[in-house]
Short mmCIF file of C-alpha atoms in Angstrom, two decimals:
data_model
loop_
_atom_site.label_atom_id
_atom_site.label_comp_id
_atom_site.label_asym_id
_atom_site.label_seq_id
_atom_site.Cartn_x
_atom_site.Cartn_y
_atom_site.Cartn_z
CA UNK A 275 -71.53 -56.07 143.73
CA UNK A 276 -69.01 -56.40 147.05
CA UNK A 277 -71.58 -58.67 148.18
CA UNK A 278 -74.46 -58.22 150.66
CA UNK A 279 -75.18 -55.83 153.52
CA UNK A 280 -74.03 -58.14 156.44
CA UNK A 281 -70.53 -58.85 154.81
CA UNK A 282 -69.54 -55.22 154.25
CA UNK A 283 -67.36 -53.69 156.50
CA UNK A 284 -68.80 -50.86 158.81
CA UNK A 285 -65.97 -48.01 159.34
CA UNK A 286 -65.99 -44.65 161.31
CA UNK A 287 -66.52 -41.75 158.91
CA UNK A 288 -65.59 -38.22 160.45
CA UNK A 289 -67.56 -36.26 157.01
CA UNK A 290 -67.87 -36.05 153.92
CA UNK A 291 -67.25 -33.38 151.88
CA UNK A 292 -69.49 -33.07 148.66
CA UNK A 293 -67.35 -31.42 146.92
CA UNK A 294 -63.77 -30.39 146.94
CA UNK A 295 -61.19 -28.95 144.19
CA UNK A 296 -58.41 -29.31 146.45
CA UNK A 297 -58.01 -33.01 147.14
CA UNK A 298 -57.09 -34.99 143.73
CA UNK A 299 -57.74 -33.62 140.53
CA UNK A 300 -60.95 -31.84 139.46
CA UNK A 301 -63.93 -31.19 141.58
CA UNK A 302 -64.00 -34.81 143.78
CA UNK A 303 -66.15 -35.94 147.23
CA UNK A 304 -63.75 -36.36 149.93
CA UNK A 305 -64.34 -38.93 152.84
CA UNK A 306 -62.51 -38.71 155.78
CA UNK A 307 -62.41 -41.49 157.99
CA UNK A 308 -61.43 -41.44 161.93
CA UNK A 309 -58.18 -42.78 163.17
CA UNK A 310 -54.68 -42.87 162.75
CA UNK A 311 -51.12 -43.68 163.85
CA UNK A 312 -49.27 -40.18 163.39
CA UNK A 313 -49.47 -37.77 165.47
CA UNK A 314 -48.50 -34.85 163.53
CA UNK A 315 -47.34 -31.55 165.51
CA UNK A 316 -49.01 -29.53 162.34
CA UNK A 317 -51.98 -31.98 162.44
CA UNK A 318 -54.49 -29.39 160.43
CA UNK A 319 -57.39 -32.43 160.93
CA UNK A 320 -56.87 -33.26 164.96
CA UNK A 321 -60.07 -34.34 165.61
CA UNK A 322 -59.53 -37.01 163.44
CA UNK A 323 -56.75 -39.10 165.27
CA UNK A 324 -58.55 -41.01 167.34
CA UNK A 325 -61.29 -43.03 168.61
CA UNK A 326 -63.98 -41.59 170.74
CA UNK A 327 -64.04 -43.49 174.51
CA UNK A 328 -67.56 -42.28 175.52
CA UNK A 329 -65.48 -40.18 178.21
CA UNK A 330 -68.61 -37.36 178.45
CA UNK A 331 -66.53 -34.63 178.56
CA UNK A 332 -67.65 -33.10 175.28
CA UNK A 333 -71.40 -33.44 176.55
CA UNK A 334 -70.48 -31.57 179.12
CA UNK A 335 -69.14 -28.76 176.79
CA UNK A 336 -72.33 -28.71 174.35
CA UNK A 337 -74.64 -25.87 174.75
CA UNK A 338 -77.40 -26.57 172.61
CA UNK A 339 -77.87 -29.74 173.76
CA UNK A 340 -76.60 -31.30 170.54
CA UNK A 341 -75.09 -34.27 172.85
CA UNK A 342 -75.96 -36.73 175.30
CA UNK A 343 -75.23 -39.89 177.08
CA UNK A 344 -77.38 -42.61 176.54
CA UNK A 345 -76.19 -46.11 178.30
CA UNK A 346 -72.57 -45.08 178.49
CA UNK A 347 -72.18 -43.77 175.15
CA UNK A 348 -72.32 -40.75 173.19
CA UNK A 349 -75.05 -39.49 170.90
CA UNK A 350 -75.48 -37.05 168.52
CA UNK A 351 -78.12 -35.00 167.49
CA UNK A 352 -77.13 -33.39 163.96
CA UNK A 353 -80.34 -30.93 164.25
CA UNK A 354 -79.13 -28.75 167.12
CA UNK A 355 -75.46 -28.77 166.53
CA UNK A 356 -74.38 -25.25 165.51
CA UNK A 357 -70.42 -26.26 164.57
CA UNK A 358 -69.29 -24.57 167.15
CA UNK A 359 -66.28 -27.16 167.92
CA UNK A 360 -66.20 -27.40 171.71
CA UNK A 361 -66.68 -30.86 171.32
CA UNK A 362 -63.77 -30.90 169.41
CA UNK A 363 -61.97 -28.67 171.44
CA UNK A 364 -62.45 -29.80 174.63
CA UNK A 365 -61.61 -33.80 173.78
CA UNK A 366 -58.71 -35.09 175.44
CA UNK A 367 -58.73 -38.16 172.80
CA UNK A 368 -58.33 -36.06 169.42
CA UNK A 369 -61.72 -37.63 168.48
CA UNK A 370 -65.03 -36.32 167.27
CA UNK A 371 -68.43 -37.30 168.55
CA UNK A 372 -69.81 -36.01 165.15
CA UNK A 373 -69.24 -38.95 163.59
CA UNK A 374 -71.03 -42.17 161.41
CA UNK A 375 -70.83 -45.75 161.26
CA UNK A 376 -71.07 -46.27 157.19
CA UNK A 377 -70.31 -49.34 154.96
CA UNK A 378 -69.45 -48.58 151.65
CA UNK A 379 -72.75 -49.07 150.40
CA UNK A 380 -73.41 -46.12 152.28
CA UNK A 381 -70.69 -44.08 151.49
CA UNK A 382 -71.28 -44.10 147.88
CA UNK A 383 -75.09 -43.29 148.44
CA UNK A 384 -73.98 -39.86 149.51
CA UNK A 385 -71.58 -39.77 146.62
CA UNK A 386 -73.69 -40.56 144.04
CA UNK A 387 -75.87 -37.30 144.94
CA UNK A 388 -72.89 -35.20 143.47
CA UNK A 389 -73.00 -37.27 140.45
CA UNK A 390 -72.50 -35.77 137.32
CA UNK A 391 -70.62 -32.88 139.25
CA UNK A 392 -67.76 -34.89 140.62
CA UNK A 393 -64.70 -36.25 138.99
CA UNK A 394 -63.85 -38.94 141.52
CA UNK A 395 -63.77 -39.67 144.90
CA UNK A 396 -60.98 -39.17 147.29
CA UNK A 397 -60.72 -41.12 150.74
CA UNK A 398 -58.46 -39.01 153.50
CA UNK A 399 -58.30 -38.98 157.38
CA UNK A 400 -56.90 -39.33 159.77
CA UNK A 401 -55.17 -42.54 157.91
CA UNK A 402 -57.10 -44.14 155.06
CA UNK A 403 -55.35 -47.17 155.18
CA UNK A 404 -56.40 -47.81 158.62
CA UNK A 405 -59.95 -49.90 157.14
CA UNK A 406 -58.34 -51.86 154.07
CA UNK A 407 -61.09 -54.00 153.52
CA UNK A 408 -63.57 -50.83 153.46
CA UNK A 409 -61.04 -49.29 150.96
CA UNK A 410 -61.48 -52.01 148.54
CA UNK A 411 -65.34 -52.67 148.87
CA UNK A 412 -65.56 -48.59 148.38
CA UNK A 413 -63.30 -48.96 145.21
CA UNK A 414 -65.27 -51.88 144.18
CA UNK A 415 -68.60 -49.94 144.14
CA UNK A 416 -67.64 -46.76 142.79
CA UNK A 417 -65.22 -49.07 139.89
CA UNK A 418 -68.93 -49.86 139.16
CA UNK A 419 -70.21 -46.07 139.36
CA UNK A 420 -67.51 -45.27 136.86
CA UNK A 421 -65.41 -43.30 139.29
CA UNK A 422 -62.26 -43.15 140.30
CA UNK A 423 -60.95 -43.69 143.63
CA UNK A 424 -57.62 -41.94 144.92
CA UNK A 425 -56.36 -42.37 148.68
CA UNK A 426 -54.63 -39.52 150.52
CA UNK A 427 -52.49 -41.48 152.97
CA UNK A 428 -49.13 -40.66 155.83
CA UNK A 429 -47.83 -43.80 153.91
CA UNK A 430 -47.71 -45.89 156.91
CA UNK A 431 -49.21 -48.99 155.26
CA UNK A 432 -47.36 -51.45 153.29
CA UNK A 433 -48.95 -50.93 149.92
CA UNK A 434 -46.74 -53.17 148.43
CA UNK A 435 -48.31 -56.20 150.09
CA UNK A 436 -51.72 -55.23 148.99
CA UNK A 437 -51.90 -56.26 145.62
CA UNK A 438 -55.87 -56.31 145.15
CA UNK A 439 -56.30 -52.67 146.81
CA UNK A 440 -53.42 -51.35 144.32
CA UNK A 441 -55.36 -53.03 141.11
CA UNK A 442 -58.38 -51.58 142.37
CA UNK A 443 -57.84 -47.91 143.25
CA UNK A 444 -56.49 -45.30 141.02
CA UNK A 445 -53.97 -43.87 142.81
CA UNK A 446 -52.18 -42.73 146.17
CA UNK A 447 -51.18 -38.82 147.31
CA UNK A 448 -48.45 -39.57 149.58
CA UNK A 449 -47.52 -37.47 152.35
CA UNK A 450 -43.28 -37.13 152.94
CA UNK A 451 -43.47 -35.30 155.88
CA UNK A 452 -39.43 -35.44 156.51
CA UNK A 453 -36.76 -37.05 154.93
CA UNK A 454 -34.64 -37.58 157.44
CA UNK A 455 -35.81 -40.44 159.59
CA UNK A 456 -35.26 -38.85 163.14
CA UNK A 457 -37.10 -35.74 161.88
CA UNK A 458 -39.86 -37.47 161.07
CA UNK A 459 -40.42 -38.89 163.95
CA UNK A 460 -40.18 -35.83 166.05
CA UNK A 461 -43.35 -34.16 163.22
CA UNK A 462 -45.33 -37.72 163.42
CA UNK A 463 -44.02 -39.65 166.18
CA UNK A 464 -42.86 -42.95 164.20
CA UNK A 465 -39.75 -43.25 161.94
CA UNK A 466 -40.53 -43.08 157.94
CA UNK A 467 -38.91 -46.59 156.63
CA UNK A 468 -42.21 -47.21 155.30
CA UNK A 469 -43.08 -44.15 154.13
CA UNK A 470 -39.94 -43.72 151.88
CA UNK A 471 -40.50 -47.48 150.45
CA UNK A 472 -44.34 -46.98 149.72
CA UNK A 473 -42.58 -43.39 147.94
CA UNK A 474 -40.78 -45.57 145.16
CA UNK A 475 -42.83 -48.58 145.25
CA UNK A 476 -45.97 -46.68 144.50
CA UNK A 477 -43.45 -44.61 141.61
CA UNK A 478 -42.46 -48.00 140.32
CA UNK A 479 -45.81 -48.59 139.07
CA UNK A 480 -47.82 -45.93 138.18
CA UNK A 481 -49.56 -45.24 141.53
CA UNK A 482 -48.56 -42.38 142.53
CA UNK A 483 -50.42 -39.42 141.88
CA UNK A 484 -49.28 -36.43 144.00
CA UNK A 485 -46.84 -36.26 146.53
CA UNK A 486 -47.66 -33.20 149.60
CA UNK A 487 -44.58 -31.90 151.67
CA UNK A 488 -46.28 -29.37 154.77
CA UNK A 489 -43.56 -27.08 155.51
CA UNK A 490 -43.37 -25.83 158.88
CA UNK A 491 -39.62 -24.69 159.33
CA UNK A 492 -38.91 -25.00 163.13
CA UNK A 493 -39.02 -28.69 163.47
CA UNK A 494 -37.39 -30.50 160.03
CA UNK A 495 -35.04 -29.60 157.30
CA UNK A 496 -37.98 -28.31 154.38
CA UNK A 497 -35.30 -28.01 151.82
CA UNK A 498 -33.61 -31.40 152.37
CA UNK A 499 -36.99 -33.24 152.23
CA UNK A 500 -37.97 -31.28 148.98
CA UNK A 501 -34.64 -31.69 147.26
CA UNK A 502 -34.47 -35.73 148.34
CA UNK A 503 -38.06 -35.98 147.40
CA UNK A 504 -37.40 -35.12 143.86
CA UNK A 505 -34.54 -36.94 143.72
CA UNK A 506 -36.55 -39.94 144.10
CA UNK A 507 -39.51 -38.82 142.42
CA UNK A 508 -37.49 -38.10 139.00
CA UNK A 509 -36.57 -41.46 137.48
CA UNK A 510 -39.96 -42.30 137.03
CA UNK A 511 -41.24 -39.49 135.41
CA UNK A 512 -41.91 -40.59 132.40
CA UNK A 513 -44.28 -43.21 133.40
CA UNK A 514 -46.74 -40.38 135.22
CA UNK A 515 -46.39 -36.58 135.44
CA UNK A 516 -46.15 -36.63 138.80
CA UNK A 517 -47.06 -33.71 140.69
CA UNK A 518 -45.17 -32.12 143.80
CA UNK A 519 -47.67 -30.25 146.24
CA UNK A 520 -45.51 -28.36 148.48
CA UNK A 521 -48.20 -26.53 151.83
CA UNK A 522 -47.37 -23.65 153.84
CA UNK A 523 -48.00 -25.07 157.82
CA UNK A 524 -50.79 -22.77 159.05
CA UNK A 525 -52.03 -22.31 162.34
CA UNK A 526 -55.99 -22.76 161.47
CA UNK A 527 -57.39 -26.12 163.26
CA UNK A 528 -54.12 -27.27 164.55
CA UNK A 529 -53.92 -27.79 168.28
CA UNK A 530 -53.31 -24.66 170.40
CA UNK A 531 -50.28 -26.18 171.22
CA UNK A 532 -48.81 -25.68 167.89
CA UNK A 533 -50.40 -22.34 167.20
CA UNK A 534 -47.41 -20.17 167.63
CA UNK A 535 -45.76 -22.69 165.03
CA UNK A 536 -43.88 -20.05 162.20
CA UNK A 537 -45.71 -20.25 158.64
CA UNK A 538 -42.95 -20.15 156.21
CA UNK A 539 -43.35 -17.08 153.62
CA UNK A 540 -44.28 -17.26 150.13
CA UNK A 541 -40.69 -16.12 149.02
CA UNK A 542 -39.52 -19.61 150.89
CA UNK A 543 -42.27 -21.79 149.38
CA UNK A 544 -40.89 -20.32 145.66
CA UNK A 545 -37.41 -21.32 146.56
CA UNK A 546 -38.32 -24.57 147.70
CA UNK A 547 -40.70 -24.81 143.96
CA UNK A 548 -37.11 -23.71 142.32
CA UNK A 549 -35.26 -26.18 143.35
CA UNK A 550 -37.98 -29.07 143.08
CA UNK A 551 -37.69 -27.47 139.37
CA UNK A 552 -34.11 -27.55 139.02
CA UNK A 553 -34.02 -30.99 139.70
CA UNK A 554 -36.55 -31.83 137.42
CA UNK A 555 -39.70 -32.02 139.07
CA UNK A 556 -42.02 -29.42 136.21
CA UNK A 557 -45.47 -30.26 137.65
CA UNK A 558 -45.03 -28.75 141.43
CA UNK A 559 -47.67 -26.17 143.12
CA UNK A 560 -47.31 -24.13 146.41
CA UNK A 561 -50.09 -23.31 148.40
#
């Protein structure tokens, strides 16, 4: 075991998802925890960046009464929440109030109610990597529950000096959200020198499991980042089949801001597949 209750580490969890085809491969529980350090102009998970501050504005916004302040902080009330988002909407912080403290005793709990039905689990965000300690007592348990644990993460953390994490997870999807360093930072807001080294160090051994490029064509060069990205991705192809996940931006859940953002057309996706192809790169899917 990780060890007892007091030691584990308790982390923000936005949801979890019981069961998702989407996220890894096969049918796999997806938790998403709260925070991170991008700030993505296509952000399709906003309410996810950041922390809630107990501001009251969202209980404000609530009409069924689903939240309240109770000595300065929020609380939640899962019963009479219809999902309406308002909360969501109307927080200044891209944060939830609809969220848990867990430990990864309790994570896995709700996990292990999908059991037989799931495949594995995969931990997303906001930025995984943000709780490394809850990361490894979650792949700990569920190394124990026989399944695997993949992390979808903006490759901002330094993977390379995290040798006990890398042993004990299966795998990382790793987002390359531009190439080109001074693009990236315009999509994200930071530069991508660790991105690009987590891209070949996680390549060099056998950790790297998908890589996503979201194409939104106004604000970075899609076919640069796809062509460089296979580039990269192709001398180590015959350790893993690594595959190439290349998303059309859409405008559902982003900030309003970025609503009137162009979705590239399926005719552009296919070129961009081609020439991920021509390069080399066989196991690639558009969606």
């Amino acid at each position: 075991m990780t060890g007892s209750k007091s030691e584990l580490q308790k982390v923000t969890v936005n949801r979890i998802i019981p069961f998702s085809s989407v996220d890894g491969p096969g049918n796999r529980s997806v938790v998403f925890l709260q925070g991170c350090g991008f700030n993505c102009r296509y952000c399709h998970n906003p309410e996810t960046r950041g922390m809630c501050n107990n501001c009251g504005i969202c209980v404000q916004k609530c009409k069924t009464h689903a939240l309240s302040l109770a000595d300065g902080k929020v609380v939640f009330e899962p019963d009479k929440c219809v999902k309406c988002d308002m909360c969501i909407k109307s927080c200044p912080n891209g944060s939830s109030p609809r969220t848990s403290m867990m430990d990864a005793e309790d994570v896995m709990k709700v996990v292990l109610r999908q059991v037989p039905y799931i495949r594995g689990i995969t931990v997303s965000g906001g930025e995984c990597t943000t709780y490394p300690e809850f990361l490894k007592q979650l792949c700990r348990l569920s190394n124990e529950n026989m399944l695997p644990v993949l992390l979808d993460s903006n490759g901002s953390y330094d993977f390379s000096k995290d040798e006990e994490l890398m042993d004990l997870c299966d795998g990382v999807m790793l987002d390359i959200k531009a190439w080109n360093s001074d693009e990236h930072k315009f999509v994200t807001g930071t530069d991508n020198d660790i991105v690009l080294k987590n891209l070949i160090f996680l390549a060099e051994n056998n950790k790297l499991e998908e890589v996503r490029t979201v194409v939104a064509p106004e604000i970075f060069n899609a076919t640069e980042t796809v062509i460089e990205t296979s580039k990269a991705l192709l001398p180590y192809l015959d350790k893993k089949d690594i595959r190439y996940k290349i998303i059309a931006y859409r405008p559902m859940g982003v900030r309003s801001q970025y609503k009137t953002m162009t979705t590239p057309t399926k005719e552009m996706l296919l070129e961009l597949e081609k020439k991920a192809n021509d390069i080399g790169i066989k196991n690639t899917i558009i969606i």
